[in-house]
Each structure stands twice: as C-alpha cells, then as structure tokens.
Amino acid sequence: MNRTGIRMSPIDSKAMRELEPSITTDDGAGDIALAELRSDYIANADALGSVPLPGTLTGALTVGMSMLTGDRPQILLDKLGERLAFERTGTRLYDALITKCEVMLTGDISMTIDDLEQIRADEARHFLMVADAIESLGGDPTSQTPSADLVGVESMGLVQVLNDPRTTIAQSLHAIVTAELSDKAGWETLVALADEHGLADMVERFTYALNEEREHLALTQTWYEEAIGLTYGDVELDDMTPVSEPPP
Ligand SMILES: [Fe+2]
C-alpha cells in the first residue's frame, strides 16, 4: 500500500500545518547559508579533468591533428570521448534490456529480442567507429575526457533503471528513450564538429551513425508507447496540428 501522500495521515498532517509559525517560517537564512557554502566550493573547484591533446608531450602535434582545419581541436577530441563513453553505456543498457526481456517479454508489443540485438550491435559498432576516429587523429581512445566523465555521471540513473530487477519493460523503455534522445543529439553535434574541422570522411560515417540513431529513437519510442498501451489510433493527428493561439 502506498503511504507516501500527506493525506494518508490526516491527524499528523493537520498538526504539522498548525505548527507554531516561528518554527516553520524560514527567513531565507538557511538557503543563503547553503548557497554561500556552495559558492565557495564552486569558486575553488578544479575542472572535470582535461582533454589529452595528442603530441603535446613531444611539443608537436601529430600528423592526424595537424590535418584539422578548425581551431580548438580539443573540443572535437572531448566530444569524441563523450560519444565513445555514451555508446559503451548504450551497449550495456541494451544488454540489460535483453536480459530483462528474456525473462518477461510478452507478445503485447511489437519489439523482439532480435530487434534489441540489432540495436545493441549498432551501438557497439558506433563505439568502435569513434575509437577509430580518435586514433586517426593521433588521440588515445582509452583516455577519459571531461565530457566523457560528464555523460558517465548523467547516464548513471539510466543504468540503475535498467539493472533494477523491479522495473518493468515499459519503465526500462522509458529510460532507453531518454538515452536515445541524448544519443541522437550527441551525434548531431559530432557531425557538425567534424564538418567544422573539414573531416569529410568522419562527417560521412558519423551521418550514417546519426541516421541509425534516429531509427533507434523512432523504434524505442514506438515500443514504449505500445508498452504503456498507447496506439496510434488514440491520438488523432488532426489534434496535433499547431493552432495559432495556445490553448487556455
Ligand atoms: Fe542508439
């Protein structure tokens, strides 16, 4: 039985509301003290690591790096590191979903384990493609860049959802859709960055990966909607046509 709501305990919640105002009224001093404490930490914090630039140890950029036409090659390397980390996590998310589906997938939705194996293989191939791209620039794919660290922290919740034995397939797909939204946005950024640096080969390969991610997103969104019982018949497309005035 869910007892989380305040209405589960009318007597206690009434007593709480009737507390002496001086006890509950906050003049903001607590919030200000907390903000001041945090400000101090922010002002004195280190960065989330740094981007290891190839060749900086020897003082000269490697052949791969010197081919880049754009400035700030560290941003490209940082973002390549980010995709590498996220694709690796994506592969693990699908591993977890496949395990869950082997136990509890029913015929209620059109998703099959073969579909999931296919997407998992795409994510693993993307991971290897990004590792190759980093190496072609003279970088080290095993180094952790700041953005790789960032997406590692961001995706921790998604990994927890997928590995929680209590979550349903619908709940797992909700987390997977979040991952695919982020994946698609990440590839869009990477295509733009590779283009800025004049890396035509990478633009072509990354655009192919982006299109695969778009397909993943469309598929997982459809499966999620099926899993929560939505069918396309429930939503009239006419209702979704933008109107000139927002609804009241
Ligand atoms: Fe994906």
XYZ file of N, CA and C and ligand atoms in Angstrom:
745
model
N 0.844 -1.201 0.000
C 0.000 0.000 0.000
C 0.879 1.251 0.000
N 0.534 2.162 -0.867
C 1.335 3.387 -0.999
C 0.922 4.401 0.061
N 1.836 4.719 0.980
C 1.532 5.648 2.072
C 2.308 6.956 1.931
N 2.755 7.273 0.724
C 3.647 8.433 0.590
C 2.921 9.777 0.673
N 1.637 9.805 0.363
C 0.935 11.091 0.322
C 0.580 11.613 1.704
N 0.482 12.927 1.821
C 0.198 13.566 3.112
C -1.207 13.207 3.606
N -2.111 12.895 2.671
C -3.493 12.601 3.073
C -3.635 11.239 3.753
N -2.573 10.431 3.723
C -2.621 9.138 4.395
C -2.694 9.323 5.900
N -2.328 10.491 6.389
C -2.283 10.708 7.836
C -2.883 12.066 8.174
N -4.231 12.147 8.162
C -4.894 13.459 8.343
C -4.535 14.126 9.671
N -4.422 13.320 10.716
C -4.182 13.937 12.040
C -2.784 14.548 12.096
N -1.799 13.775 11.651
C -0.422 14.281 11.684
C -0.231 15.458 10.732
N -0.872 15.365 9.552
C -0.657 16.468 8.612
C -1.327 17.738 9.106
N -2.463 17.586 9.826
C -3.133 18.775 10.396
C -2.226 19.378 11.476
N -1.667 18.522 12.311
C -0.777 19.006 13.376
C 0.436 19.709 12.770
N 0.914 19.162 11.659
C 2.090 19.762 11.024
C 1.759 21.153 10.486
N 0.570 21.268 9.902
C 0.166 22.575 9.344
C -0.063 23.601 10.448
N -0.399 23.116 11.636
C -0.716 24.050 12.722
C 0.489 24.347 13.605
N 1.655 24.006 13.135
C 2.866 24.289 13.911
C 3.009 25.784 14.168
N 3.615 26.073 15.260
C 3.930 27.472 15.591
C 4.654 28.109 14.396
N 4.133 29.229 13.848
C 4.722 29.803 12.628
C 6.222 30.065 12.735
N 6.684 30.388 13.923
C 8.116 30.708 14.054
C 8.995 29.487 13.758
N 8.383 28.285 13.913
C 9.168 27.068 13.671
C 9.311 26.808 12.173
N 8.176 27.081 11.453
C 8.191 26.733 10.034
C 8.602 27.878 9.120
N 8.420 29.118 9.578
C 8.734 30.234 8.698
C 10.248 30.378 8.577
N 10.709 30.313 7.348
C 12.140 30.438 7.107
C 12.382 31.836 6.561
N 13.237 32.567 7.201
C 13.530 33.912 6.689
C 14.533 33.864 5.542
N 14.851 32.646 5.093
C 15.778 32.519 3.973
C 17.224 32.386 4.410
N 17.456 32.497 5.719
C 18.852 32.456 6.203
C 19.498 31.119 5.881
N 18.715 30.023 6.006
C 19.256 28.696 5.733
C 19.662 28.548 4.281
N 18.775 29.019 3.376
C 19.079 28.928 1.942
C 20.313 29.743 1.592
N 20.398 30.936 2.192
C 21.537 31.813 1.874
C 22.845 31.177 2.354
N 22.787 30.588 3.551
C 23.996 29.944 4.093
C 24.432 28.791 3.186
N 23.437 28.011 2.692
C 23.758 26.883 1.811
C 24.364 27.379 0.503
N 23.744 28.440 -0.067
C 24.237 28.975 -1.334
C 25.653 29.507 -1.166
N 25.911 30.136 -0.019
C 27.253 30.671 0.235
C 28.279 29.548 0.325
N 27.872 28.471 0.983
C 28.769 27.320 1.119
C 29.081 26.748 -0.271
N 28.008 26.602 -1.096
C 28.209 26.049 -2.439
C 29.068 26.983 -3.290
N 28.837 28.287 -3.170
C 29.605 29.252 -3.962
C 31.094 29.104 -3.693
N 31.392 28.882 -2.426
C 32.774 28.733 -2.025
C 33.403 27.516 -2.712
N 32.646 26.405 -2.717
C 33.139 25.187 -3.381
C 33.307 25.420 -4.881
N 32.302 26.103 -5.501
C 32.344 26.339 -6.954
C 33.574 27.172 -7.309
N 33.789 28.241 -6.510
C 34.901 29.145 -6.822
C 36.254 28.453 -6.709
N 36.332 27.452 -5.849
C 37.634 26.814 -5.601
C 37.788 25.429 -6.231
N 36.790 25.035 -7.067
C 36.822 23.670 -7.611
C 37.762 23.564 -8.807
N 38.282 22.356 -9.000
C 39.037 22.051 -10.220
C 38.042 21.787 -11.344
N 38.545 21.696 -12.602
C 37.678 21.340 -13.731
C 37.444 19.832 -13.711
N 36.503 19.380 -14.579
C 36.233 17.937 -14.724
C 37.353 17.307 -15.553
N 38.558 17.382 -15.119
C 39.673 16.822 -15.881
C 40.030 17.692 -17.067
N 40.808 17.147 -17.979
C 41.267 17.925 -19.129
C 41.304 17.024 -20.354
N 41.420 17.658 -21.533
C 41.485 16.877 -22.767
C 42.937 16.579 -23.081
N 43.280 15.285 -23.192
C 44.665 14.962 -23.538
C 44.893 15.219 -25.020
N 45.644 16.230 -25.361
C 45.914 16.534 -26.769
C 47.067 15.682 -27.267
N 46.877 15.033 -28.401
C 47.964 14.202 -28.921
C 49.187 15.045 -29.221
N 50.338 14.509 -28.934
C 51.572 15.173 -29.328
C 52.034 16.257 -28.396
N 51.222 16.638 -27.419
C 51.637 17.756 -26.570
C 52.831 17.378 -25.704
N 53.014 16.072 -25.477
C 54.174 15.666 -24.678
C 55.470 15.962 -25.426
N 55.430 15.746 -26.760
C 56.649 15.948 -27.544
C 56.741 17.375 -28.056
N 55.686 18.159 -27.827
C 55.749 19.556 -28.248
C 55.239 19.787 -29.652
N 54.987 18.727 -30.425
C 54.489 18.910 -31.792
C 53.201 18.128 -31.972
N 52.255 18.689 -32.684
C 51.008 17.973 -32.939
C 51.286 16.818 -33.893
N 50.536 15.729 -33.714
C 50.724 14.565 -34.584
C 50.180 14.861 -35.969
N 50.494 13.957 -36.902
C 50.049 14.128 -38.285
C 48.534 14.296 -38.352
N 47.822 13.411 -37.629
C 46.356 13.462 -37.650
C 45.830 14.800 -37.199
N 46.370 15.318 -36.122
C 45.872 16.584 -35.587
C 46.197 17.758 -36.500
N 47.355 17.727 -37.129
C 47.734 18.886 -37.944
C 46.885 18.981 -39.213
N 46.166 17.885 -39.554
C 45.284 17.944 -40.723
C 44.008 18.727 -40.441
N 43.709 18.946 -39.168
C 42.453 19.605 -38.826
C 42.471 21.055 -39.281
N 41.354 21.479 -39.898
C 41.302 22.853 -40.381
C 40.721 23.797 -39.328
N 39.854 23.288 -38.448
C 39.243 24.166 -37.453
C 40.175 24.441 -36.300
N 39.897 25.498 -35.558
C 40.692 25.709 -34.355
C 40.052 24.897 -33.228
N 40.616 24.952 -32.074
C 40.141 24.252 -30.884
C 39.921 22.755 -31.118
N 40.945 22.034 -31.557
C 40.781 20.582 -31.757
C 40.428 19.852 -30.463
N 40.716 20.506 -29.312
C 40.409 19.819 -28.046
C 38.909 19.607 -27.869
N 38.082 20.501 -28.472
C 36.630 20.309 -28.341
C 36.194 19.070 -29.108
N 36.749 18.886 -30.319
C 36.417 17.696 -31.100
C 36.839 16.431 -30.345
N 38.053 16.440 -29.794
C 38.519 15.256 -29.066
C 37.685 15.006 -27.806
N 37.302 16.088 -27.143
C 36.464 15.966 -25.954
C 35.131 15.305 -26.314
N 34.539 15.768 -27.426
C 33.223 15.251 -27.830
C 33.318 13.843 -28.411
N 34.438 13.510 -29.031
C 34.638 12.127 -29.485
C 34.706 11.213 -28.258
N 35.401 11.684 -27.232
C 35.477 10.920 -25.983
C 34.102 10.745 -25.355
N 33.273 11.789 -25.484
C 31.906 11.741 -24.953
C 31.084 10.652 -25.654
N 31.126 10.622 -26.995
C 30.346 9.616 -27.740
C 30.855 8.218 -27.450
N 32.184 8.102 -27.334
C 32.769 6.797 -27.028
C 32.194 6.267 -25.711
N 32.168 7.134 -24.706
C 31.659 6.719 -23.395
C 30.170 6.396 -23.477
N 29.420 7.223 -24.218
C 27.968 7.023 -24.250
C 27.576 5.785 -25.045
N 28.284 5.509 -26.132
C 27.964 4.313 -26.923
C 28.275 3.048 -26.124
N 29.335 3.115 -25.331
C 29.667 1.961 -24.474
C 28.542 1.740 -23.463
N 28.083 2.851 -22.840
C 26.964 2.731 -21.902
C 25.721 2.225 -22.626
N 25.480 2.735 -23.852
C 24.304 2.316 -24.624
C 24.312 0.816 -24.854
N 25.470 0.276 -25.179
C 25.589 -1.168 -25.388
C 25.192 -1.912 -24.113
N 25.635 -1.397 -22.962
C 25.309 -2.061 -21.690
C 23.831 -1.917 -21.345
N 23.243 -0.763 -21.728
C 21.805 -0.581 -21.465
C 21.007 -1.632 -22.235
N 21.394 -1.863 -23.495
C 20.672 -2.865 -24.298
C 20.943 -4.269 -23.781
N 22.170 -4.546 -23.301
C 22.449 -5.849 -22.685
C 21.471 -6.100 -21.536
N 21.293 -5.055 -20.709
C 20.411 -5.194 -19.546
C 18.963 -5.391 -19.989
N 18.547 -4.656 -21.039
C 17.163 -4.778 -21.507
C 16.921 -6.165 -22.118
N 17.921 -6.677 -22.839
C 17.787 -8.015 -23.439
C 17.606 -9.061 -22.335
N 18.421 -8.948 -21.275
C 18.292 -9.890 -20.154
C 16.895 -9.821 -19.552
N 16.410 -8.580 -19.384
C 15.069 -8.404 -18.802
C 14.010 -9.019 -19.712
N 14.160 -8.787 -21.017
C 13.162 -9.286 -21.973
C 13.167 -10.810 -22.042
N 14.344 -11.407 -21.861
C 14.406 -12.874 -21.895
C 13.552 -13.466 -20.777
N 13.391 -12.706 -19.687
C 12.587 -13.200 -18.562
C 11.120 -12.811 -18.705
N 10.849 -11.569 -19.139
C 9.472 -11.093 -19.019
C 8.802 -10.541 -20.281
N 9.444 -10.653 -21.451
C 8.794 -10.091 -22.645
C 7.593 -10.941 -23.057
N 6.468 -10.259 -23.246
C 5.269 -10.955 -23.732
C 4.987 -10.461 -25.141
N 3.968 -10.990 -25.757
C 3.672 -10.614 -27.136
C 2.860 -9.330 -27.261
N 2.755 -8.554 -26.158
C 1.906 -7.366 -26.187
C 2.461 -6.239 -27.047
N 3.776 -6.214 -27.229
C 4.365 -5.136 -28.027
C 5.152 -5.735 -29.188
N 5.391 -4.917 -30.210
C 5.976 -5.450 -31.437
C 7.491 -5.670 -31.328
N 8.105 -5.202 -30.232
C 9.555 -5.349 -30.040
C 9.942 -6.823 -29.859
N 11.033 -7.237 -30.521
C 11.533 -8.599 -30.311
C 12.975 -8.532 -29.795
N 13.443 -9.630 -29.248
C 14.823 -9.669 -28.763
C 15.792 -9.499 -29.932
N 15.407 -10.007 -31.109
C 16.250 -9.811 -32.304
C 16.428 -8.324 -32.616
N 15.325 -7.542 -32.495
C 15.420 -6.088 -32.708
C 16.453 -5.494 -31.750
N 16.370 -5.906 -30.488
C 17.262 -5.342 -29.471
C 18.715 -5.742 -29.730
N 18.909 -6.993 -30.175
C 20.268 -7.446 -30.508
C 20.839 -6.589 -31.642
N 19.972 -6.245 -32.585
C 20.390 -5.437 -33.733
C 20.832 -4.039 -33.288
N 20.025 -3.405 -32.442
C 20.375 -2.059 -31.960
C 21.638 -2.122 -31.102
N 21.730 -3.179 -30.282
C 22.931 -3.348 -29.448
C 24.179 -3.439 -30.329
N 24.051 -4.161 -31.447
C 25.185 -4.294 -32.364
C 25.534 -2.932 -32.995
N 24.513 -2.127 -33.300
C 24.766 -0.774 -33.834
C 25.563 0.058 -32.826
N 25.131 0.031 -31.565
C 25.807 0.839 -30.526
C 27.266 0.381 -30.373
N 27.470 -0.934 -30.400
C 28.837 -1.455 -30.253
C 29.697 -1.045 -31.455
N 29.084 -1.061 -32.658
C 29.823 -0.661 -33.856
C 30.139 0.838 -33.815
N 29.194 1.639 -33.311
C 29.446 3.084 -33.169
C 30.622 3.331 -32.226
N 30.664 2.548 -31.159
C 31.753 2.676 -30.183
C 33.104 2.455 -30.883
N 33.178 1.385 -31.685
C 34.442 1.074 -32.366
C 34.772 2.141 -33.409
N 33.734 2.676 -34.080
C 33.962 3.703 -35.091
C 34.553 4.966 -34.442
N 34.019 5.347 -33.283
C 34.529 6.542 -32.602
C 35.969 6.292 -32.118
N 36.224 5.081 -31.625
C 37.594 4.761 -31.181
C 38.567 4.896 -32.361
N 38.146 4.408 -33.540
C 38.985 4.543 -34.745
C 39.214 6.012 -35.092
N 38.151 6.819 -34.992
C 38.249 8.242 -35.333
C 39.256 8.934 -34.415
N 39.193 8.612 -33.121
C 40.128 9.226 -32.164
C 41.561 8.823 -32.523
N 41.737 7.532 -32.846
C 43.077 7.058 -33.188
C 43.602 7.704 -34.467
N 42.684 7.939 -35.437
C 43.123 8.536 -36.706
C 43.611 9.967 -36.503
N 43.178 10.595 -35.398
C 43.650 11.952 -35.092
C 44.885 11.911 -34.191
N 45.362 10.713 -33.900
C 46.529 10.591 -33.037
C 46.182 10.565 -31.568
N 44.872 10.508 -31.258
C 44.452 10.511 -29.857
C 44.454 9.111 -29.257
N 44.200 9.062 -27.956
C 44.188 7.798 -27.225
C 42.755 7.518 -26.770
N 42.084 6.529 -27.399
C 40.673 6.271 -27.058
C 40.480 5.791 -25.618
N 41.545 5.369 -24.947
C 41.354 4.898 -23.571
C 41.407 6.044 -22.562
N 41.719 7.267 -23.037
C 41.751 8.368 -22.077
C 40.337 8.895 -21.839
N 40.090 9.321 -20.611
C 38.774 9.838 -20.218
C 38.773 11.352 -20.394
N 37.898 11.868 -21.267
C 37.836 13.320 -21.456
C 36.788 13.906 -20.495
N 36.787 15.238 -20.296
C 35.800 15.825 -19.377
C 34.351 15.497 -19.771
N 34.029 15.568 -21.073
C 32.649 15.279 -21.484
C 32.313 13.797 -21.344
N 33.327 12.927 -21.437
C 33.093 11.502 -21.200
C 32.726 11.289 -19.736
N 33.435 11.993 -18.868
C 33.138 11.953 -17.437
C 31.709 12.447 -17.203
N 31.371 13.569 -17.865
C 30.043 14.180 -17.718
C 28.923 13.206 -18.088
N 29.007 12.585 -19.301
C 27.914 11.693 -19.707
C 27.900 10.412 -18.864
N 29.068 10.061 -18.323
C 29.096 8.907 -17.421
C 28.231 9.172 -16.192
N 28.356 10.381 -15.640
C 27.550 10.746 -14.467
C 26.081 10.883 -14.875
N 25.828 11.539 -16.023
C 24.444 11.741 -16.474
C 23.709 10.417 -16.665
N 24.409 9.424 -17.199
C 23.712 8.180 -17.540
C 23.647 7.184 -16.394
N 24.186 7.554 -15.228
C 24.151 6.628 -14.094
C 22.728 6.217 -13.720
N 21.809 7.180 -13.792
C 20.412 6.874 -13.457
C 19.803 5.882 -14.435
N 20.168 6.030 -15.727
C 19.624 5.133 -16.755
C 20.097 3.697 -16.497
N 21.377 3.557 -16.172
C 21.938 2.233 -15.891
C 21.231 1.616 -14.677
N 20.978 2.451 -13.666
C 20.298 1.957 -12.461
C 18.897 1.464 -12.781
N 18.181 2.225 -13.638
C 16.815 1.826 -14.003
C 16.837 0.465 -14.702
N 17.741 0.304 -15.664
C 17.773 -0.938 -16.451
C 18.192 -2.133 -15.602
N 19.101 -1.910 -14.649
C 19.595 -3.033 -13.844
C 18.743 -3.319 -12.621
N 17.757 -2.484 -12.354
C 16.869 -2.727 -11.212
C 15.927 -3.880 -11.567
N 15.986 -4.987 -10.810
C 15.155 -6.147 -11.177
C 13.663 -5.854 -11.093
N 13.276 -4.777 -10.396
C 11.852 -4.494 -10.224
C 11.249 -3.738 -11.398
N 12.075 -3.088 -12.235
C 11.494 -2.252 -13.286
C 10.873 -3.105 -14.398
N 9.763 -2.598 -14.914
C 9.053 -3.296 -15.988
C 9.727 -2.981 -17.327
N 9.247 -3.649 -18.363
C 9.779 -3.353 -19.695
C 9.393 -1.929 -20.107
N 8.177 -1.491 -19.771
C 7.765 -0.120 -20.095
C 8.671 0.892 -19.395
N 8.961 0.645 -18.135
C 9.815 1.572 -17.375
C 11.239 1.554 -17.930
N 11.709 0.382 -18.318
C 13.050 0.282 -18.905
C 13.092 1.021 -20.241
N 12.023 0.882 -21.019
C 11.984 1.565 -22.322
C 11.939 3.081 -22.150
N 11.342 3.548 -21.062
C 11.323 4.988 -20.788
C 12.762 5.496 -20.656
N 13.580 4.743 -19.915
C 14.998 5.117 -19.756
C 15.744 4.995 -21.081
N 15.427 3.962 -21.857
C 16.092 3.761 -23.148
C 15.773 4.923 -24.102
N 14.523 5.395 -24.092
C 14.154 6.530 -24.958
C 14.961 7.768 -24.554
N 15.139 7.974 -23.243
C 15.963 9.098 -22.768
C 17.383 8.978 -23.320
N 17.929 7.761 -23.286
C 19.287 7.536 -23.797
C 19.348 7.803 -25.301
N 18.335 7.340 -26.029
C 18.353 7.518 -27.488
C 18.189 8.988 -27.884
N 17.398 9.755 -27.106
C 17.266 11.198 -27.378
C 18.629 11.871 -27.244
N 19.334 11.498 -26.182
C 20.642 12.084 -25.925
C 21.655 11.636 -26.987
N 21.535 10.368 -27.381
C 22.418 9.809 -28.399
C 22.290 10.573 -29.716
N 21.046 10.795 -30.136
C 20.782 11.489 -31.398
C 21.356 12.915 -31.334
N 21.105 13.614 -30.237
C 21.625 14.983 -30.099
C 23.156 14.976 -30.119
N 23.759 13.970 -29.485
C 25.211 13.873 -29.430
C 25.825 13.676 -30.815
N 25.197 12.820 -31.629
C 25.713 12.596 -32.980
C 25.540 13.828 -33.855
N 24.438 14.557 -33.656
C 24.241 15.797 -34.425
C 25.389 16.774 -34.146
N 25.751 16.897 -32.879
C 26.859 17.782 -32.500
C 28.165 17.305 -33.133
N 28.374 15.997 -33.098
C 29.628 15.447 -33.601
C 29.757 15.626 -35.115
N 28.643 15.449 -35.848
C 28.668 15.670 -37.297
C 29.046 17.133 -37.572
N 28.436 18.063 -36.828
C 28.712 19.491 -37.032
C 30.168 19.814 -36.716
N 30.705 19.219 -35.650
C 32.093 19.480 -35.270
C 33.076 18.930 -36.309
N 32.812 17.701 -36.776
C 33.689 17.102 -37.785
C 33.667 17.941 -39.058
N 32.489 18.471 -39.379
C 32.353 19.322 -40.563
C 33.166 20.604 -40.398
N 33.108 21.179 -39.201
C 33.846 22.410 -38.910
C 35.349 22.200 -39.084
N 35.800 20.974 -38.817
C 37.228 20.670 -38.934
C 37.603 20.142 -40.314
N 36.639 20.123 -41.240
C 36.932 19.686 -42.600
C 37.224 18.205 -42.727
N 36.674 17.400 -41.819
C 36.935 15.957 -41.841
C 35.807 15.246 -42.597
N 35.884 15.274 -43.924
C 34.780 14.785 -44.767
C 34.460 13.309 -44.503
N 35.502 12.479 -44.353
C 35.272 11.048 -44.089
C 34.462 10.833 -42.817
N 34.864 11.579 -41.774
C 34.162 11.431 -40.491
C 32.732 11.927 -40.604
N 32.533 13.043 -41.337
C 31.176 13.571 -41.497
C 30.293 12.494 -42.128
N 30.833 11.807 -43.132
C 30.042 10.783 -43.819
C 29.710 9.613 -42.880
N 30.728 9.131 -42.167
C 30.496 7.977 -41.286
C 29.606 8.346 -40.095
N 29.797 9.567 -39.575
C 29.004 9.988 -38.417
C 27.548 10.240 -38.823
N 27.336 10.724 -40.063
C 25.966 10.956 -40.524
C 25.223 9.622 -40.651
N 25.958 8.591 -41.095
C 25.357 7.259 -41.184
C 24.935 6.786 -39.783
N 25.831 7.005 -38.810
C 25.513 6.615 -37.430
C 24.322 7.419 -36.909
N 24.294 8.714 -37.243
C 23.185 9.569 -36.799
C 21.857 9.030 -37.323
N 21.845 8.612 -38.583
C 20.610 8.082 -39.154
C 20.190 6.787 -38.456
N 21.174 5.968 -38.062
C 20.834 4.755 -37.302
C 20.250 5.130 -35.939
N 20.814 6.179 -35.330
C 20.292 6.609 -34.029
C 18.870 7.148 -34.147
N 18.594 7.845 -35.250
C 17.225 8.338 -35.473
C 16.246 7.168 -35.543
N 16.710 6.094 -36.194
C 15.858 4.915 -36.298
C 15.667 4.275 -34.917
N 16.758 4.204 -34.137
C 16.633 3.652 -32.780
C 15.592 4.436 -31.985
N 15.677 5.759 -32.095
C 14.771 6.610 -31.324
C 13.327 6.357 -31.735
N 13.078 6.311 -33.056
C 11.706 6.095 -33.537
C 11.192 4.734 -33.065
N 12.043 3.704 -33.160
C 11.623 2.352 -32.752
C 11.328 2.294 -31.254
N 12.271 2.802 -30.438
C 12.104 2.667 -28.989
C 10.921 3.508 -28.500
N 10.689 4.653 -29.163
C 9.520 5.460 -28.783
C 8.230 4.704 -29.081
N 8.202 4.051 -30.248
C 7.015 3.274 -30.615
C 6.799 2.134 -29.607
N 7.879 1.421 -29.283
C 7.747 0.296 -28.337
C 7.304 0.797 -26.967
N 7.854 1.938 -26.562
C 7.457 2.496 -25.261
C 5.964 2.814 -25.258
N 5.496 3.447 -26.334
C 4.072 3.804 -26.411
C 3.207 2.548 -26.421
N 3.640 1.525 -27.140
C 2.893 0.267 -27.131
C 2.870 -0.319 -25.714
N 4.020 -0.224 -25.025
C 4.144 -0.835 -23.698
C 3.241 -0.162 -22.670
N 2.953 1.147 -22.866
C 2.034 1.791 -21.908
C 0.604 1.787 -22.449
N 0.386 1.034 -23.534
C -0.973 0.849 -24.021
C -1.458 1.907 -24.988
N -0.543 2.783 -25.434
C -0.939 3.792 -26.422
C -0.885 3.168 -27.808
N -1.873 3.446 -28.605
C -1.766 3.055 -30.010
C -1.989 4.320 -30.822
N -1.560 4.265 -32.053
C -1.688 5.487 -32.846
C -3.131 5.886 -33.043
N -4.051 4.904 -32.925
C -5.466 5.223 -33.057
C -5.959 6.149 -31.954
N -5.204 6.183 -30.823
C -5.658 7.005 -29.696
C -5.420 8.490 -29.909
N -4.492 8.817 -30.767
C -4.145 10.227 -30.963
C -4.458 10.607 -32.405
N -5.414 11.477 -32.566
C -5.754 11.942 -33.909
C -4.704 12.936 -34.359
N -4.139 12.697 -35.526
C -3.100 13.614 -36.000
C -3.635 15.034 -36.150
N -4.931 15.145 -36.505
C -5.535 16.478 -36.657
C -5.434 17.276 -35.353
N -5.528 16.551 -34.233
C -5.468 17.235 -32.937
C -4.087 17.825 -32.683
N -3.083 17.326 -33.402
C -1.720 17.756 -33.135
C -1.271 18.883 -34.060
N -2.155 19.297 -34.988
C -1.812 20.403 -35.872
C -1.671 21.669 -35.036
N -0.571 22.382 -35.182
C -0.408 23.600 -34.369
C -1.532 24.597 -34.644
N -2.037 25.183 -33.613
C -3.076 26.207 -33.758
C -2.439 27.572 -33.561
N -3.106 28.600 -34.050
C -2.500 29.927 -33.970
C -2.414 30.413 -32.521
N -3.440 30.065 -31.735
C -3.438 30.503 -30.343
C -3.179 29.296 -29.441
N -2.312 29.452 -28.420
C -2.146 28.334 -27.483
C -3.455 28.088 -26.728
N -3.715 26.837 -26.335
C -4.943 26.560 -25.594
C -4.940 27.296 -24.266
N -6.142 27.591 -23.756
C -6.202 28.347 -22.485
C -5.596 27.553 -21.345
Fe 21.258 4.385 -30.246
